[in-house]
Short mmCIF file of C-alpha atoms and ligand atoms in Angstrom, two decimals:
data_model
loop_
_atom_site.label_atom_id
_atom_site.label_comp_id
_atom_site.label_asym_id
_atom_site.label_seq_id
_atom_site.Cartn_x
_atom_site.Cartn_y
_atom_site.Cartn_z
CA MET O 1 0.00 0.00 0.00
CA ALA O 2 1.24 3.54 -0.81
CA ASP O 3 2.28 6.12 1.79
CA SER O 4 -0.47 7.82 3.74
CA VAL O 5 -2.61 10.69 2.49
CA LYS O 6 -2.28 13.49 5.04
CA VAL O 7 -5.42 15.49 5.76
CA ALA O 8 -5.86 18.92 7.34
CA LEU O 9 -9.33 19.34 8.83
CA LEU O 10 -10.42 22.99 9.07
CA GLY O 11 -13.41 23.22 11.41
CA CYS O 12 -14.63 20.58 13.82
CA GLY O 13 -18.20 21.59 14.61
CA THR O 14 -21.44 19.85 13.58
CA VAL O 15 -20.02 18.38 10.36
CA GLY O 16 -16.28 18.43 11.06
CA GLY O 17 -16.79 16.62 14.38
CA GLU O 18 -18.52 13.74 12.58
CA VAL O 19 -15.84 13.66 9.89
CA ALA O 20 -13.12 13.40 12.57
CA ARG O 21 -15.04 10.63 14.34
CA LEU O 22 -15.61 8.59 11.18
CA LEU O 23 -12.02 9.07 10.02
CA HIS O 24 -10.92 7.51 13.29
CA GLU O 25 -13.56 4.78 13.56
CA GLN O 26 -13.38 3.66 9.93
CA ALA O 27 -9.66 4.16 9.36
CA ASP O 28 -9.03 0.63 8.05
CA GLU O 29 -12.02 0.61 5.70
CA LEU O 30 -11.18 4.06 4.35
CA ALA O 31 -7.54 3.07 3.80
CA ALA O 32 -8.62 -0.01 1.87
CA ARG O 33 -10.95 2.06 -0.33
CA ALA O 34 -8.51 4.92 -0.89
CA GLY O 35 -5.51 2.68 -1.45
CA ALA O 36 -3.53 4.28 1.40
CA PRO O 37 -4.12 5.26 5.03
CA VAL O 38 -6.05 8.54 5.28
CA GLU O 39 -4.27 10.21 8.16
CA LEU O 40 -5.58 13.20 10.10
CA ALA O 41 -2.53 15.49 10.33
CA GLY O 42 -4.19 18.38 12.18
CA ILE O 43 -7.51 19.96 13.14
CA ALA O 44 -8.00 23.73 13.12
CA VAL O 45 -10.76 25.18 15.30
CA ARG O 46 -11.42 28.66 16.63
CA ARG O 47 -11.21 27.66 20.33
CA PRO O 48 -9.05 24.54 20.87
CA ASP O 49 -9.77 24.58 24.65
CA LYS O 50 -13.46 23.92 23.88
CA HIS O 51 -12.60 20.56 22.28
CA PRO O 52 -11.46 18.17 25.05
CA GLU O 53 -12.85 15.28 22.97
CA LEU O 54 -10.15 15.75 20.29
CA PRO O 55 -6.49 14.63 20.53
CA ARG O 56 -4.56 17.65 21.86
CA HIS O 57 -1.55 17.13 19.61
CA LEU O 58 -3.76 17.53 16.50
CA LEU O 59 -5.50 20.73 17.57
CA THR O 60 -4.53 24.22 16.49
CA SER O 61 -6.20 27.59 16.14
CA ASP O 62 -3.85 28.49 13.27
CA ALA O 63 -5.66 27.21 10.19
CA GLU O 64 -3.31 29.00 7.82
CA ALA O 65 -0.23 27.28 9.26
CA LEU O 66 -2.00 23.92 9.05
CA VAL O 67 -2.84 24.51 5.37
CA ASN O 68 0.80 25.39 4.70
CA SER O 69 2.14 22.35 6.56
CA ASP O 70 3.01 19.00 4.99
CA VAL O 71 -0.55 17.91 4.09
CA ASP O 72 -1.98 16.51 0.84
CA VAL O 73 -5.66 17.36 1.29
CA VAL O 74 -7.52 20.20 3.02
CA VAL O 75 -11.06 19.45 4.22
CA GLU O 76 -12.79 22.75 4.93
CA LEU O 77 -15.79 22.66 7.29
CA ILE O 78 -15.70 26.16 8.78
CA GLY O 79 -18.08 27.93 6.42
CA GLY O 80 -18.40 31.54 5.22
CA ILE O 81 -16.20 33.37 2.77
CA ASP O 82 -13.38 35.13 4.61
CA PRO O 83 -10.81 34.02 5.68
CA VAL O 84 -11.58 30.57 4.28
CA ARG O 85 -11.33 31.70 0.65
CA LYS O 86 -7.67 32.68 0.91
CA TRP O 87 -6.75 29.49 2.76
CA LEU O 88 -8.37 27.29 0.12
CA LEU O 89 -6.82 29.27 -2.74
CA SER O 90 -3.45 28.89 -1.06
CA ALA O 91 -3.97 25.12 -0.66
CA LEU O 92 -4.99 24.71 -4.30
CA HIS O 93 -2.08 26.81 -5.58
CA GLN O 94 0.23 24.49 -3.63
CA GLY O 95 -1.33 21.48 -5.39
CA LYS O 96 -3.22 20.32 -2.30
CA SER O 97 -6.67 18.95 -3.03
CA VAL O 98 -9.66 20.55 -1.34
CA VAL O 99 -12.90 19.02 -0.09
CA THR O 100 -15.47 21.51 1.14
CA ALA O 101 -19.15 21.75 2.11
CA ASN O 102 -19.08 25.53 1.82
CA LYS O 103 -21.93 26.48 -0.53
CA ALA O 104 -21.70 30.19 0.27
CA LEU O 105 -18.07 30.28 -0.90
CA LEU O 106 -18.63 28.08 -3.95
CA ALA O 107 -21.67 30.06 -5.10
CA GLU O 108 -19.50 33.17 -5.38
CA TYR O 109 -15.95 32.01 -5.98
CA SER O 110 -16.25 28.67 -7.73
CA ALA O 111 -14.53 30.02 -10.88
CA GLU O 112 -11.56 31.36 -8.93
CA LEU O 113 -11.19 28.14 -6.93
CA SER O 114 -11.53 25.96 -10.05
CA GLU O 115 -8.88 27.98 -11.87
CA ALA O 116 -6.51 27.58 -8.93
CA ALA O 117 -7.17 23.81 -8.92
CA ASP O 118 -6.54 23.62 -12.68
CA ALA O 119 -3.31 25.60 -12.42
CA SER O 120 -1.79 23.08 -10.02
CA GLY O 121 -3.65 19.93 -11.04
CA ALA O 122 -5.33 19.58 -7.64
CA ASP O 123 -8.84 18.27 -7.01
CA LEU O 124 -11.77 20.41 -5.84
CA TYR O 125 -14.70 18.33 -4.52
CA PHE O 126 -17.84 19.68 -2.87
CA GLU O 127 -20.60 17.04 -2.82
CA ALA O 128 -21.74 18.07 0.68
CA ALA O 129 -22.36 21.68 -0.37
CA VAL O 130 -25.79 20.85 -1.84
CA ALA O 131 -28.38 18.58 -0.25
CA GLY O 132 -26.14 17.11 2.47
CA ALA O 133 -25.90 13.34 2.21
CA ILE O 134 -27.70 13.05 -1.11
CA PRO O 135 -25.34 12.03 -3.93
CA LEU O 136 -26.39 14.72 -6.39
CA LEU O 137 -23.40 16.74 -7.61
CA ARG O 138 -21.46 13.67 -8.73
CA PRO O 139 -24.42 12.43 -10.82
CA LEU O 140 -24.69 15.89 -12.41
CA ARG O 141 -20.93 16.22 -12.93
CA GLU O 142 -20.16 12.66 -14.00
CA SER O 143 -23.07 10.24 -14.50
CA LEU O 144 -25.05 12.71 -16.61
CA ALA O 145 -22.02 14.24 -18.36
CA GLY O 146 -23.11 12.60 -21.63
CA ASP O 147 -26.70 13.82 -21.42
CA ARG O 148 -28.39 17.19 -21.85
CA ILE O 149 -29.99 18.32 -18.61
CA THR O 150 -33.00 20.58 -19.11
CA ARG O 151 -34.24 21.13 -15.58
CA VAL O 152 -33.25 20.77 -11.94
CA LEU O 153 -36.07 21.42 -9.49
CA GLY O 154 -35.67 20.83 -5.82
CA ILE O 155 -36.23 21.32 -2.14
CA VAL O 156 -32.68 22.06 -1.02
CA ASN O 157 -33.25 23.73 2.34
CA GLY O 158 -34.39 21.57 5.23
CA THR O 159 -35.20 24.40 7.65
CA THR O 160 -37.74 26.06 5.37
CA ASN O 161 -39.18 22.71 4.31
CA TYR O 162 -39.69 21.82 7.96
CA ILE O 163 -41.50 25.14 8.56
CA LEU O 164 -43.72 24.94 5.46
CA SER O 165 -44.56 21.27 6.11
CA ALA O 166 -45.53 22.08 9.71
CA MET O 167 -47.67 25.04 8.60
CA ASP O 168 -49.42 22.78 6.09
CA GLU O 169 -49.99 20.07 8.67
CA THR O 170 -51.10 22.17 11.65
CA GLY O 171 -52.55 25.31 10.06
CA SER O 172 -50.32 27.45 12.26
CA GLY O 173 -48.76 30.76 11.22
CA TYR O 174 -45.21 31.48 10.07
CA ALA O 175 -43.82 33.17 13.20
CA GLU O 176 -45.03 30.53 15.66
CA THR O 177 -43.81 27.71 13.39
CA LEU O 178 -40.37 29.32 13.09
CA ASP O 179 -40.23 29.60 16.90
CA GLU O 180 -41.11 25.93 17.20
CA ALA O 181 -38.48 24.99 14.59
CA SER O 182 -35.85 26.96 16.57
CA ARG O 183 -36.91 25.33 19.84
CA LEU O 184 -36.58 21.86 18.31
CA GLY O 185 -33.18 22.70 16.79
CA TYR O 186 -34.31 22.60 13.14
CA ALA O 187 -33.71 26.32 12.61
CA GLU O 188 -30.41 27.95 13.55
CA ALA O 189 -30.19 30.75 16.15
CA ASP O 190 -29.98 33.16 13.20
CA PRO O 191 -32.27 31.62 10.59
CA THR O 192 -31.86 34.46 8.06
CA ALA O 193 -29.81 32.54 5.49
CA ASP O 194 -32.42 29.79 5.44
CA VAL O 195 -35.75 31.62 5.66
CA ASP O 196 -34.71 34.44 3.32
CA GLY O 197 -33.58 31.93 0.69
CA TYR O 198 -29.84 32.77 0.65
CA ASP O 199 -28.84 29.18 1.45
CA ALA O 200 -31.09 27.78 -1.30
CA ALA O 201 -29.88 30.44 -3.77
CA SER O 202 -26.25 29.42 -3.20
CA LYS O 203 -27.22 25.81 -3.83
CA ALA O 204 -29.20 26.77 -6.95
CA ALA O 205 -26.12 28.57 -8.32
CA ILE O 206 -24.01 25.44 -7.82
CA LEU O 207 -26.66 23.18 -9.37
CA ALA O 208 -27.21 25.45 -12.39
CA SER O 209 -23.46 25.74 -13.00
CA LEU O 210 -23.02 21.96 -13.07
CA ALA O 211 -26.22 21.15 -14.94
CA PHE O 212 -25.74 23.68 -17.73
CA HIS O 213 -21.92 23.89 -17.98
CA THR O 214 -22.15 27.61 -17.29
CA ARG O 215 -20.82 29.82 -14.52
CA VAL O 216 -23.80 30.85 -12.41
CA THR O 217 -23.19 32.73 -9.15
CA ALA O 218 -25.54 33.43 -6.24
CA HIS O 219 -25.99 36.96 -7.63
CA ASP O 220 -27.51 35.47 -10.81
CA VAL O 221 -30.18 33.64 -8.84
CA HIS O 222 -33.51 35.36 -8.27
CA ARG O 223 -34.28 34.88 -4.58
CA GLU O 224 -37.39 35.15 -2.41
CA GLY O 225 -37.75 33.73 1.10
CA ILE O 226 -40.71 32.32 3.01
CA GLY O 227 -41.18 35.17 5.54
CA ALA O 228 -44.30 36.50 3.82
CA ILE O 229 -46.12 33.13 3.71
CA GLY O 230 -49.08 33.06 6.05
CA ALA O 231 -51.65 30.49 7.09
CA ALA O 232 -54.03 32.03 4.51
CA ASP O 233 -51.59 31.23 1.69
CA ILE O 234 -51.31 27.63 2.84
CA ASP O 235 -55.13 27.40 3.00
CA ALA O 236 -55.43 28.92 -0.48
CA ALA O 237 -53.01 26.30 -1.79
CA LYS O 238 -54.99 23.52 -0.10
CA ALA O 239 -58.20 24.76 -1.71
CA LEU O 240 -56.53 24.22 -5.09
CA GLY O 241 -55.21 20.76 -4.17
CA ARG O 242 -51.72 22.22 -3.78
CA THR O 243 -49.09 22.71 -1.12
CA VAL O 244 -46.41 25.40 -0.70
CA LYS O 245 -42.70 24.55 -1.02
CA LEU O 246 -39.57 26.69 -1.22
CA LEU O 247 -38.17 25.59 -4.57
CA ALA O 248 -34.80 26.00 -6.22
CA ILE O 249 -35.46 25.96 -9.96
CA CYS O 250 -32.73 25.78 -12.58
CA GLU O 251 -33.93 25.59 -16.17
CA ARG O 252 -32.61 25.70 -19.69
CA VAL O 253 -34.94 28.23 -21.38
CA LEU O 254 -35.39 28.74 -25.13
CA ASP O 255 -36.15 32.18 -26.55
CA ALA O 256 -38.33 32.80 -29.62
CA GLU O 257 -35.29 32.49 -31.95
CA GLY O 258 -34.27 29.15 -30.38
CA GLY O 259 -31.39 30.71 -28.38
CA GLU O 260 -30.72 29.07 -25.04
CA SER O 261 -30.32 30.71 -21.67
CA VAL O 262 -30.34 29.62 -18.04
CA SER O 263 -32.92 30.57 -15.46
CA ALA O 264 -32.02 30.08 -11.80
CA ARG O 265 -34.47 31.10 -9.12
CA VAL O 266 -35.57 30.38 -5.57
CA TYR O 267 -39.05 31.17 -4.30
CA PRO O 268 -41.98 29.65 -2.48
CA ALA O 269 -44.49 28.20 -4.92
CA MET O 270 -47.70 26.23 -4.89
CA ILE O 271 -47.19 22.74 -6.34
CA PRO O 272 -49.88 20.05 -6.87
CA ARG O 273 -50.20 17.61 -3.98
CA SER O 274 -49.64 14.86 -6.57
CA HIS O 275 -46.20 16.28 -7.50
CA GLN O 276 -43.16 14.16 -6.55
CA LEU O 277 -41.86 16.99 -4.33
CA ALA O 278 -45.16 17.57 -2.48
CA GLY O 279 -44.69 14.51 -0.28
CA VAL O 280 -41.20 15.58 0.79
CA ASN O 281 -41.86 16.80 4.31
CA GLY O 282 -39.96 17.85 7.41
CA ALA O 283 -36.26 18.60 7.10
CA PHE O 284 -35.75 16.30 4.10
CA ASN O 285 -34.37 17.46 0.75
CA ALA O 286 -35.31 16.17 -2.69
CA VAL O 287 -34.18 17.16 -6.14
CA TYR O 288 -35.85 16.28 -9.40
CA VAL O 289 -33.73 16.29 -12.57
CA GLU O 290 -34.90 16.14 -16.17
CA ALA O 291 -32.49 15.21 -18.94
CA ASP O 292 -33.08 14.52 -22.65
CA ALA O 293 -31.98 10.90 -22.70
CA ALA O 294 -32.28 9.88 -19.03
CA GLY O 295 -35.77 11.37 -18.63
CA GLU O 296 -36.88 12.12 -15.07
CA LEU O 297 -34.70 11.36 -12.05
CA MET O 298 -35.39 11.94 -8.37
CA PHE O 299 -32.86 12.27 -5.54
CA PHE O 300 -34.08 12.18 -1.93
CA GLY O 301 -32.58 12.09 1.55
CA HIS O 302 -31.12 13.99 4.49
CA GLY O 303 -30.01 17.43 3.33
CA ALA O 304 -28.23 18.44 6.52
CA GLY O 305 -26.99 17.24 9.89
CA GLY O 306 -23.54 16.26 11.08
CA SER O 307 -23.49 12.60 10.20
CA PRO O 308 -25.37 12.73 6.84
CA THR O 309 -23.21 15.63 5.65
CA ALA O 310 -20.05 13.86 6.86
CA SER O 311 -21.02 10.91 4.65
CA ALA O 312 -20.76 13.15 1.56
CA VAL O 313 -17.52 14.73 2.80
CA LEU O 314 -15.91 11.32 3.37
CA GLY O 315 -17.03 10.12 -0.07
CA ASP O 316 -15.17 13.08 -1.56
CA LEU O 317 -12.19 12.49 0.69
CA VAL O 318 -11.86 8.87 -0.45
CA ALA O 319 -12.13 10.03 -4.08
CA VAL O 320 -9.38 12.66 -3.80
CA ALA O 321 -7.18 10.32 -1.74
CA ARG O 322 -7.59 7.65 -4.42
CA ASN O 323 -6.63 10.17 -7.10
CA ARG O 324 -3.51 11.01 -5.09
CA VAL O 325 -2.58 7.36 -4.71
CA LEU O 326 -3.26 6.32 -8.31
CA GLY O 327 -2.39 9.63 -9.98
CA GLY O 328 -4.87 11.62 -12.05
CA ARG O 329 -7.67 14.00 -11.18
CA GLY O 330 -11.41 14.04 -10.74
CA PRO O 331 -13.69 16.13 -12.97
CA ARG O 332 -12.63 19.70 -13.65
CA GLU O 333 -14.97 22.65 -13.86
CA SER O 334 -17.05 22.44 -17.05
CA ALA O 335 -18.22 25.92 -18.06
CA HIS O 336 -17.79 25.63 -21.83
CA ALA O 337 -21.46 26.33 -22.68
CA ALA O 338 -21.28 29.81 -21.07
CA LEU O 339 -25.02 30.35 -21.53
CA PRO O 340 -26.46 33.75 -20.63
CA VAL O 341 -28.53 33.97 -17.48
CA ARG O 342 -32.09 35.05 -18.20
CA PRO O 343 -33.35 37.93 -16.03
CA MET O 344 -36.29 37.04 -13.80
CA GLY O 345 -38.58 39.52 -15.56
CA MET O 346 -38.26 37.56 -18.81
CA THR O 347 -38.69 34.15 -17.18
CA PRO O 348 -42.04 32.45 -17.79
CA THR O 349 -43.85 31.79 -14.50
CA ARG O 350 -47.42 31.39 -13.27
CA TYR O 351 -49.17 33.30 -10.49
CA HIS O 352 -51.95 32.61 -8.02
CA ILE O 353 -53.49 35.99 -7.15
CA SER O 354 -56.03 36.44 -4.39
CA LEU O 355 -58.04 39.69 -4.41
CA ASP O 356 -60.55 41.27 -2.07
CA VAL O 357 -63.05 42.92 -4.43
CA ALA O 358 -66.39 44.70 -4.33
CA ASP O 359 -69.21 42.28 -5.12
CA LYS O 360 -71.09 44.09 -7.88
CA PRO O 361 -71.67 43.75 -11.64
CA GLY O 362 -68.73 44.43 -13.94
CA VAL O 363 -65.98 43.73 -11.40
CA LEU O 364 -64.86 40.49 -12.99
CA ALA O 365 -64.77 42.18 -16.41
CA GLN O 366 -62.51 44.98 -15.09
CA VAL O 367 -60.20 42.49 -13.45
CA ALA O 368 -60.05 40.34 -16.60
CA LEU O 369 -59.26 43.42 -18.69
CA VAL O 370 -56.12 44.13 -16.65
CA PHE O 371 -54.86 40.61 -17.34
CA ALA O 372 -55.64 41.00 -21.07
CA GLU O 373 -53.83 44.37 -21.23
CA HIS O 374 -50.65 42.66 -20.06
CA ASP O 375 -51.15 39.69 -22.37
CA VAL O 376 -51.51 37.36 -19.38
CA SER O 377 -53.82 34.43 -19.96
CA ILE O 378 -56.11 33.30 -17.10
CA ALA O 379 -56.24 29.56 -16.34
CA ALA O 380 -58.89 29.57 -13.59
CA VAL O 381 -61.05 31.95 -11.53
CA ARG O 382 -62.81 31.21 -8.23
CA GLN O 383 -65.03 33.52 -6.22
CA ARG O 384 -66.06 33.31 -2.56
CA ASP O 385 -68.71 35.76 -1.33
CA ALA O 386 -69.12 37.47 2.06
CA ASP O 387 -71.72 40.27 2.48
CA SER O 388 -70.91 43.03 -0.03
CA THR O 389 -67.36 41.86 -0.73
CA ALA O 390 -65.94 38.84 -2.48
CA SER O 391 -62.60 37.17 -2.59
CA LEU O 392 -61.52 36.46 -6.10
CA VAL O 393 -58.78 33.96 -6.85
CA VAL O 394 -57.14 34.01 -10.27
CA VAL O 395 -54.61 31.45 -11.45
CA THR O 396 -52.73 32.36 -14.62
CA HIS O 397 -51.10 30.44 -17.42
CA LEU O 398 -47.38 30.95 -18.03
CA ALA O 399 -46.35 34.55 -18.75
CA PRO O 400 -43.13 36.55 -18.39
CA ASP O 401 -42.65 37.40 -14.72
CA ALA O 402 -42.46 41.14 -15.45
CA ALA O 403 -45.88 41.01 -17.15
CA LEU O 404 -47.33 39.22 -14.13
CA GLN O 405 -45.80 41.78 -11.75
CA SER O 406 -47.24 44.67 -13.80
CA THR O 407 -50.63 42.94 -13.81
CA VAL O 408 -50.58 42.76 -10.01
CA ASP O 409 -49.51 46.44 -9.77
CA ASP O 410 -52.37 47.53 -12.02
CA LEU O 411 -54.90 45.31 -10.23
CA ALA O 412 -53.98 47.06 -6.97
CA LYS O 413 -54.84 50.41 -8.61
CA LEU O 414 -58.38 49.35 -9.61
CA GLU O 415 -61.07 51.01 -7.54
CA VAL O 416 -63.04 47.76 -7.31
CA VAL O 417 -60.04 45.93 -5.81
CA ARG O 418 -59.99 46.61 -2.07
CA GLU O 419 -56.84 44.63 -1.44
CA VAL O 420 -54.45 42.30 -3.19
CA ILE O 421 -54.52 39.66 -0.45
CA SER O 422 -51.75 37.43 -1.70
CA VAL O 423 -49.64 36.67 -4.72
CA MET O 424 -47.79 33.41 -5.03
CA ARG O 425 -46.09 31.57 -7.82
CA VAL O 426 -47.45 28.29 -9.11
CA GLU O 427 -45.26 25.45 -10.40
CA GLY O 428 -46.12 22.05 -11.84
CA ASP O 429 -48.98 20.94 -14.07
CA ASP O 430 -52.52 20.98 -12.69
P1 LIG Y 1 -20.19 24.75 12.86
O1 LIG Y 1 -20.48 26.17 13.21
O2 LIG Y 1 -20.84 23.69 13.65
O3 LIG Y 1 -18.60 24.52 12.96
C1 LIG Y 1 -17.69 25.44 12.47
C2 LIG Y 1 -16.30 25.02 12.91
O4 LIG Y 1 -15.37 25.96 12.35
C3 LIG Y 1 -16.09 25.06 14.42
O5 LIG Y 1 -15.34 23.93 14.82
C4 LIG Y 1 -15.28 26.33 14.65
O6 LIG Y 1 -14.40 26.27 15.77
C5 LIG Y 1 -14.47 26.38 13.38
N1 LIG Y 1 -13.99 27.72 13.05
C6 LIG Y 1 -14.70 28.85 12.91
N2 LIG Y 1 -13.90 29.89 12.59
C7 LIG Y 1 -12.65 29.39 12.56
C8 LIG Y 1 -11.38 29.95 12.28
N3 LIG Y 1 -11.25 31.24 11.98
N4 LIG Y 1 -10.28 29.15 12.31
C9 LIG Y 1 -10.40 27.83 12.61
N5 LIG Y 1 -11.60 27.23 12.86
C10 LIG Y 1 -12.70 28.02 12.83
O7 LIG Y 1 -20.47 24.59 11.30
P2 LIG Y 1 -21.11 23.33 10.53
O8 LIG Y 1 -20.33 22.11 10.86
O9 LIG Y 1 -22.58 23.31 10.73
O10 LIG Y 1 -20.87 23.75 9.00
C11 LIG Y 1 -19.61 23.67 8.40
C12 LIG Y 1 -19.76 23.84 6.88
O11 LIG Y 1 -20.58 22.81 6.37
C13 LIG Y 1 -20.43 25.16 6.45
O12 LIG Y 1 -19.87 25.58 5.23
C14 LIG Y 1 -21.88 24.74 6.23
O13 LIG Y 1 -22.56 25.55 5.31
C15 LIG Y 1 -21.67 23.36 5.66
N6 LIG Y 1 -22.82 22.48 5.79
C16 LIG Y 1 -23.36 22.26 7.03
C17 LIG Y 1 -24.42 21.42 7.17
C18 LIG Y 1 -25.02 21.14 8.51
O14 LIG Y 1 -25.99 20.38 8.57
N7 LIG Y 1 -24.50 21.70 9.58
C19 LIG Y 1 -25.01 20.74 6.00
C20 LIG Y 1 -24.33 20.99 4.76
C21 LIG Y 1 -23.28 21.85 4.67
P3 LIG Y 1 -14.97 26.13 17.28
O15 LIG Y 1 -15.52 24.74 17.35
O16 LIG Y 1 -13.80 26.32 18.14
O17 LIG Y 1 -16.03 27.18 17.41
N1 LIG Y 2 -29.33 25.27 6.86
C1 LIG Y 2 -29.34 24.29 5.83
C2 LIG Y 2 -30.73 23.68 5.73
C3 LIG Y 2 -28.27 23.23 6.14
O1 LIG Y 2 -31.62 24.01 6.51
O2 LIG Y 2 -30.96 22.88 4.82
C4 LIG Y 2 -27.81 22.50 4.95
O3 LIG Y 2 -27.13 23.30 4.04
#
């Protein structure tokens, strides 16, 4: 068997702690699979004195020195952009392979990191960055490399899926459900990145980049969170046989001349209860992929948590260790298609619009006229009466998002519309 593969572990919290444990407990198995012992050469944490469970001689608070020491692979499980970015660039420039779960970093600096890896011939693996334990990035990068992916649609944030599932199940409101999720440990102390959609947008950028061989960053992803979803929205979805999910949607879109572009977006949307993603509840993740030859594929499992995420990290670690032992590299960045990213306003979407209107003759005609003026086709209308008012629900066909937004703006200006109660996007066939 070849010499050992020396590993620097940066970060030993929820995920890193499990990686360290499994590296120790499964050392023989991992060595057999990698072709050489995978040896933990050092562990960088912020506060070494808070980690009595770890071997003292391995611990350091100087991550930079550990990266620059005699190691072959850097496993980064700290998170965030600075100072991690410079450490990983330094590792890659030195020809040290990197395994990371850091979606925030990858969604902004994937190109820079990939170029550094290419310059030195090092590996850059990041399976754990999207959907935790679920093997998803390797299928996109390798198994489907010969196919043409048209769509990636998924639930990639467990916190928001837990909240929306609980609201659907119990009928409770957003704020109380978020409190409950925090109390049970599903939501972090600061849930902003999850509930405002930043986490899902980073993941969508990574998925779109891999699926469409195009550099897509988090800034290219249209993002909306779940903070405005109320119990009334969930009820409205139920009345239509739908449920509300925070979706990451990455699509190859054709324009009228047949030119291709990429749409990447994250928002809560109503999907039919019969949809494959509707039954994905609690903190689970699921991603649905459509490709020309493969057809429809579905990936499901634990999208977060120390041990599930460590499974993906260790899979990458074995792969890069094997590459070190045998020579050669894993897949490089593939961005040759360089498709343009379509602005949200030009992206075809569908809306569910709920209006509080006066209940008198001619109201429906005025409302319908606004839709017609913006060339938005109506798919269904429902009316519920109460005294002299009525609530009118309109579901549209596909139309450019900007046209739908303008329709809503003009509906709000109509005298007969007392209030635009809610507007939500609709995905999936009826
Ligand atoms: P934690 O907050 O649990 O752990 C972070 C670790 O980084 C801690 O050990 C901390 O040290 C250490 N650290 C922080 N700053 C420094 C520094 N400047 N120098 C050295 N060490 C430092 O994070 P997670 O394990 O939850 O997440 C790690 C990564 O994995 C993130 O990129 C996250 O997005 C990603 N991820 C996490 C998932 C999860 O379920 N938690 C799922 C998928 C991906 P100390 O212990 O001393 O505080
Ligand atoms: N906060 C993320 C989630 C963790 O809720 O899914 C995994 O990236």
